[in-house]
Amino acid sequence: MIYGIFIGEGEPGYTLMKKVFNSMENDQLKFNWLIANYECFPVTEEYEKIFGWHTCSPVFMSGERITEIVNTEDFLWVWGTFLSFAKDISEEEIMSHKLPWCDEYNGYWKIPYSMQHPLAETEIIAFDSTFTIVLTKNKELYDKIRKAYPLSVDLEDEIKSDKKYH
């Protein structure tokens, strides 16, 4: 089963990843992450080299590294798809599948939801600086993130509503 969260109310920003990763209570450290289809604005030169406009290439990194980055500089992600993978899955295997897209995929707007990558455990979508969607196979992780974002809603409830997002 895949659990879905819609974060779109009650926050000063919806696509700042520090709070999202902190809400995972270090569960993100158990995984490697693929970050793709992103547009973001880091200030630190080191992070600009990784994520800046000149790259926009998919980035593969450990949970420790992405946590260090968002805790050091909580920059705005206008767009971005963050996918977690078990550490025993090779980057080559992960990259052999179609890369994810934020705005060209509709599997998170249909019940039952689907993730874009068949090997992913969790998918976090920063959507046009407007909202964040989290999909996960882990119910405990779902509960942790919902607790950290009290105005978040179950994605199924968001889909069934008459709101403009989907």
PDB file of C-alpha atoms in Angstrom:
ATOM      1  CA  MET A   1       0.000   0.000   0.000  1.00  0.00           C
ATOM      2  CA  ILE A   2       1.113   3.546  -0.709  1.00  0.00           C
ATOM      3  CA  TYR A   3       0.175   6.324   1.716  1.00  0.00           C
ATOM      4  CA  GLY A   4      -0.181   9.889   0.472  1.00  0.00           C
ATOM      5  CA  ILE A   5       0.086  13.294   2.140  1.00  0.00           C
ATOM      6  CA  PHE A   6      -0.813  16.697   0.725  1.00  0.00           C
ATOM      7  CA  ILE A   7       0.943  19.648   2.397  1.00  0.00           C
ATOM      8  CA  GLY A   8      -0.567  22.906   1.205  1.00  0.00           C
ATOM      9  CA  GLU A   9      -1.814  24.903   4.174  1.00  0.00           C
ATOM     10  CA  GLY A  10      -0.486  26.407   7.366  1.00  0.00           C
ATOM     11  CA  GLU A  11       3.188  26.743   6.427  1.00  0.00           C
ATOM     12  CA  PRO A  12       5.323  29.786   5.564  1.00  0.00           C
ATOM     13  CA  GLY A  13       6.576  27.819   2.550  1.00  0.00           C
ATOM     14  CA  TYR A  14       5.547  24.526   1.010  1.00  0.00           C
ATOM     15  CA  THR A  15       8.637  23.463  -0.838  1.00  0.00           C
ATOM     16  CA  LEU A  16      11.306  23.939   1.805  1.00  0.00           C
ATOM     17  CA  MET A  17      12.744  20.496   2.442  1.00  0.00           C
ATOM     18  CA  LYS A  18      14.388  20.968   5.842  1.00  0.00           C
ATOM     19  CA  LYS A  19      11.142  20.504   7.769  1.00  0.00           C
ATOM     20  CA  VAL A  20      10.081  17.591   5.570  1.00  0.00           C
ATOM     21  CA  PHE A  21      13.334  15.741   6.183  1.00  0.00           C
ATOM     22  CA  ASN A  22      13.398  16.656   9.880  1.00  0.00           C
ATOM     23  CA  SER A  23       9.858  15.297  10.248  1.00  0.00           C
ATOM     24  CA  MET A  24      11.166  11.901   9.131  1.00  0.00           C
ATOM     25  CA  GLU A  25      13.123  11.665  12.391  1.00  0.00           C
ATOM     26  CA  ASN A  26      16.227  10.345  10.604  1.00  0.00           C
ATOM     27  CA  ASP A  27      14.396   7.609   8.657  1.00  0.00           C
ATOM     28  CA  GLN A  28      15.779   9.308   5.523  1.00  0.00           C
ATOM     29  CA  LEU A  29      19.285   8.277   6.595  1.00  0.00           C
ATOM     30  CA  LYS A  30      18.446   4.632   5.866  1.00  0.00           C
ATOM     31  CA  PHE A  31      18.142   5.374   2.141  1.00  0.00           C
ATOM     32  CA  ASN A  32      19.893   6.744  -0.896  1.00  0.00           C
ATOM     33  CA  TRP A  33      18.050   9.511  -2.720  1.00  0.00           C
ATOM     34  CA  LEU A  34      17.529  10.460  -6.341  1.00  0.00           C
ATOM     35  CA  ILE A  35      16.622  14.106  -6.872  1.00  0.00           C
ATOM     36  CA  ALA A  36      15.333  14.859 -10.338  1.00  0.00           C
ATOM     37  CA  ASN A  37      13.333  17.349 -12.383  1.00  0.00           C
ATOM     38  CA  TYR A  38      14.256  20.137  -9.995  1.00  0.00           C
ATOM     39  CA  GLU A  39      14.410  23.882 -10.024  1.00  0.00           C
ATOM     40  CA  CYS A  40      15.866  25.399  -6.881  1.00  0.00           C
ATOM     41  CA  PHE A  41      17.821  28.378  -5.627  1.00  0.00           C
ATOM     42  CA  PRO A  42      20.751  27.507  -3.373  1.00  0.00           C
ATOM     43  CA  VAL A  43      23.005  30.366  -2.303  1.00  0.00           C
ATOM     44  CA  THR A  44      25.995  28.368  -1.100  1.00  0.00           C
ATOM     45  CA  GLU A  45      28.497  27.931  -3.941  1.00  0.00           C
ATOM     46  CA  GLU A  46      28.934  24.230  -3.190  1.00  0.00           C
ATOM     47  CA  TYR A  47      25.190  23.563  -3.471  1.00  0.00           C
ATOM     48  CA  GLU A  48      24.878  25.805  -6.513  1.00  0.00           C
ATOM     49  CA  LYS A  49      27.404  23.536  -8.254  1.00  0.00           C
ATOM     50  CA  ILE A  50      25.275  20.500  -7.418  1.00  0.00           C
ATOM     51  CA  PHE A  51      21.774  21.885  -8.040  1.00  0.00           C
ATOM     52  CA  GLY A  52      22.186  25.151  -9.942  1.00  0.00           C
ATOM     53  CA  TRP A  53      20.591  26.163 -13.229  1.00  0.00           C
ATOM     54  CA  HIS A  54      23.644  25.045 -15.149  1.00  0.00           C
ATOM     55  CA  THR A  55      23.173  21.421 -14.079  1.00  0.00           C
ATOM     56  CA  CYS A  56      19.543  20.309 -13.651  1.00  0.00           C
ATOM     57  CA  SER A  57      20.902  16.788 -14.027  1.00  0.00           C
ATOM     58  CA  PRO A  58      19.563  14.065 -11.750  1.00  0.00           C
ATOM     59  CA  VAL A  59      21.496  13.900  -8.490  1.00  0.00           C
ATOM     60  CA  PHE A  60      22.052  10.692  -6.540  1.00  0.00           C
ATOM     61  CA  MET A  61      23.176  10.978  -2.904  1.00  0.00           C
ATOM     62  CA  SER A  62      22.983   9.367   0.496  1.00  0.00           C
ATOM     63  CA  GLY A  63      20.342  10.236   3.062  1.00  0.00           C
ATOM     64  CA  GLU A  64      23.125  11.635   5.211  1.00  0.00           C
ATOM     65  CA  ARG A  65      24.225  14.011   2.450  1.00  0.00           C
ATOM     66  CA  ILE A  66      20.772  15.371   1.538  1.00  0.00           C
ATOM     67  CA  THR A  67      20.034  15.843   5.247  1.00  0.00           C
ATOM     68  CA  GLU A  68      23.289  17.760   5.688  1.00  0.00           C
ATOM     69  CA  ILE A  69      22.447  19.969   2.717  1.00  0.00           C
ATOM     70  CA  VAL A  70      18.895  20.894   3.776  1.00  0.00           C
ATOM     71  CA  ASN A  71      19.987  21.446   7.379  1.00  0.00           C
ATOM     72  CA  THR A  72      22.836  23.726   6.273  1.00  0.00           C
ATOM     73  CA  GLU A  73      20.820  25.778   3.781  1.00  0.00           C
ATOM     74  CA  ASP A  74      17.047  25.462   3.576  1.00  0.00           C
ATOM     75  CA  PHE A  75      16.717  26.900   0.078  1.00  0.00           C
ATOM     76  CA  LEU A  76      13.554  27.022  -1.993  1.00  0.00           C
ATOM     77  CA  TRP A  77      12.755  24.110  -4.270  1.00  0.00           C
ATOM     78  CA  VAL A  78      10.301  25.404  -6.875  1.00  0.00           C
ATOM     79  CA  TRP A  79      10.104  21.958  -8.433  1.00  0.00           C
ATOM     80  CA  GLY A  80      11.703  18.700  -7.455  1.00  0.00           C
ATOM     81  CA  THR A  81      11.113  14.995  -7.123  1.00  0.00           C
ATOM     82  CA  PHE A  82      12.943  13.274  -4.290  1.00  0.00           C
ATOM     83  CA  LEU A  83      12.875   9.474  -4.313  1.00  0.00           C
ATOM     84  CA  SER A  84      14.321   7.184  -1.649  1.00  0.00           C
ATOM     85  CA  PHE A  85      15.798   3.760  -2.364  1.00  0.00           C
ATOM     86  CA  ALA A  86      17.153   0.958  -0.208  1.00  0.00           C
ATOM     87  CA  LYS A  87      20.915   1.358   0.077  1.00  0.00           C
ATOM     88  CA  ASP A  88      21.534  -2.054  -1.488  1.00  0.00           C
ATOM     89  CA  ILE A  89      19.998  -0.957  -4.814  1.00  0.00           C
ATOM     90  CA  SER A  90      22.716   0.325  -7.121  1.00  0.00           C
ATOM     91  CA  GLU A  91      22.628   3.729  -8.774  1.00  0.00           C
ATOM     92  CA  GLU A  92      22.935   1.917 -12.103  1.00  0.00           C
ATOM     93  CA  GLU A  93      19.758  -0.094 -11.418  1.00  0.00           C
ATOM     94  CA  ILE A  94      17.893   3.014 -10.276  1.00  0.00           C
ATOM     95  CA  MET A  95      18.970   5.012 -13.318  1.00  0.00           C
ATOM     96  CA  SER A  96      17.964   2.210 -15.694  1.00  0.00           C
ATOM     97  CA  HIS A  97      14.318   3.223 -15.186  1.00  0.00           C
ATOM     98  CA  LYS A  98      12.498   6.282 -16.505  1.00  0.00           C
ATOM     99  CA  LEU A  99      13.349   9.418 -14.554  1.00  0.00           C
ATOM    100  CA  PRO A 100      10.557  11.075 -12.544  1.00  0.00           C
ATOM    101  CA  TRP A 101       8.824  14.358 -13.390  1.00  0.00           C
ATOM    102  CA  CYS A 102       6.909  16.641 -11.050  1.00  0.00           C
ATOM    103  CA  ASP A 103       4.280  18.097 -13.307  1.00  0.00           C
ATOM    104  CA  GLU A 104       3.981  15.543 -16.095  1.00  0.00           C
ATOM    105  CA  TYR A 105       2.961  12.615 -13.915  1.00  0.00           C
ATOM    106  CA  ASN A 106      -0.604  12.087 -12.778  1.00  0.00           C
ATOM    107  CA  GLY A 107      -0.225   8.868 -10.757  1.00  0.00           C
ATOM    108  CA  TYR A 108      -0.413  10.778  -7.515  1.00  0.00           C
ATOM    109  CA  TRP A 109      -3.764  12.285  -8.479  1.00  0.00           C
ATOM    110  CA  LYS A 110      -5.451   8.895  -8.973  1.00  0.00           C
ATOM    111  CA  ILE A 111      -6.660   6.448  -6.347  1.00  0.00           C
ATOM    112  CA  PRO A 112      -4.847   4.183  -5.737  1.00  0.00           C
ATOM    113  CA  TYR A 113      -1.737   6.359  -6.013  1.00  0.00           C
ATOM    114  CA  SER A 114       1.386   5.185  -7.714  1.00  0.00           C
ATOM    115  CA  MET A 115       4.987   6.230  -7.469  1.00  0.00           C
ATOM    116  CA  GLN A 116       6.983   7.042 -10.557  1.00  0.00           C
ATOM    117  CA  HIS A 117       9.828   4.631  -9.898  1.00  0.00           C
ATOM    118  CA  PRO A 118       9.145   0.932  -9.238  1.00  0.00           C
ATOM    119  CA  LEU A 119      12.017   0.624  -6.733  1.00  0.00           C
ATOM    120  CA  ALA A 120      11.280   3.763  -4.690  1.00  0.00           C
ATOM    121  CA  GLU A 121      10.217   3.573  -1.052  1.00  0.00           C
ATOM    122  CA  THR A 122       9.199   7.222  -0.694  1.00  0.00           C
ATOM    123  CA  GLU A 123       8.565  10.010  -3.184  1.00  0.00           C
ATOM    124  CA  ILE A 124       8.457  13.687  -2.221  1.00  0.00           C
ATOM    125  CA  ILE A 125       7.267  16.172  -4.824  1.00  0.00           C
ATOM    126  CA  ALA A 126       7.908  19.913  -4.529  1.00  0.00           C
ATOM    127  CA  PHE A 127       5.234  21.291  -6.821  1.00  0.00           C
ATOM    128  CA  ASP A 128       5.734  24.789  -8.239  1.00  0.00           C
ATOM    129  CA  SER A 129       6.407  26.284  -4.768  1.00  0.00           C
ATOM    130  CA  THR A 130       2.692  25.766  -4.101  1.00  0.00           C
ATOM    131  CA  PHE A 131       2.486  22.462  -2.224  1.00  0.00           C
ATOM    132  CA  THR A 132       4.335  19.276  -1.393  1.00  0.00           C
ATOM    133  CA  ILE A 133       3.114  15.731  -1.912  1.00  0.00           C
ATOM    134  CA  VAL A 134       4.621  12.797  -0.035  1.00  0.00           C
ATOM    135  CA  LEU A 135       4.010   9.212  -1.112  1.00  0.00           C
ATOM    136  CA  THR A 136       5.423   6.406   0.983  1.00  0.00           C
ATOM    137  CA  LYS A 137       5.122   2.679   1.504  1.00  0.00           C
ATOM    138  CA  ASN A 138       5.889   3.208   5.202  1.00  0.00           C
ATOM    139  CA  LYS A 139       2.867   3.889   7.444  1.00  0.00           C
ATOM    140  CA  GLU A 140       5.058   4.983  10.365  1.00  0.00           C
ATOM    141  CA  LEU A 141       6.766   7.560   8.154  1.00  0.00           C
ATOM    142  CA  TYR A 142       3.356   8.752   6.943  1.00  0.00           C
ATOM    143  CA  ASP A 143       2.293   9.233  10.589  1.00  0.00           C
ATOM    144  CA  LYS A 144       5.476  11.154  11.491  1.00  0.00           C
ATOM    145  CA  ILE A 145       5.076  13.582   8.610  1.00  0.00           C
ATOM    146  CA  ARG A 146       1.358  14.104   9.267  1.00  0.00           C
ATOM    147  CA  LYS A 147       2.182  14.904  12.909  1.00  0.00           C
ATOM    148  CA  ALA A 148       4.803  17.479  11.866  1.00  0.00           C
ATOM    149  CA  TYR A 149       2.317  19.108   9.469  1.00  0.00           C
ATOM    150  CA  PRO A 150      -0.961  19.276  11.402  1.00  0.00           C
ATOM    151  CA  LEU A 151      -2.801  21.033   8.558  1.00  0.00           C
ATOM    152  CA  SER A 152      -1.715  18.454   5.984  1.00  0.00           C
ATOM    153  CA  VAL A 153      -4.399  16.167   4.613  1.00  0.00           C
ATOM    154  CA  ASP A 154      -4.454  12.619   3.413  1.00  0.00           C
ATOM    155  CA  LEU A 155      -3.899  12.785  -0.327  1.00  0.00           C
ATOM    156  CA  GLU A 156      -7.044  10.777  -0.998  1.00  0.00           C
ATOM    157  CA  ASP A 157      -9.106  13.474   0.756  1.00  0.00           C
ATOM    158  CA  GLU A 158      -7.393  16.143  -1.342  1.00  0.00           C
ATOM    159  CA  ILE A 159      -8.160  14.233  -4.544  1.00  0.00           C
ATOM    160  CA  LYS A 160     -11.818  13.874  -3.582  1.00  0.00           C
ATOM    161  CA  SER A 161     -12.131  17.587  -2.768  1.00  0.00           C
ATOM    162  CA  ASP A 162     -13.034  20.262  -5.273  1.00  0.00           C
ATOM    163  CA  LYS A 163      -9.753  22.126  -4.892  1.00  0.00           C
ATOM    164  CA  LYS A 164      -7.808  23.422  -7.869  1.00  0.00           C
ATOM    165  CA  TYR A 165      -4.591  21.454  -7.464  1.00  0.00           C
ATOM    166  CA  HIS A 166      -5.437  18.292  -9.332  1.00  0.00           C
TER     167      HIS A 166
END
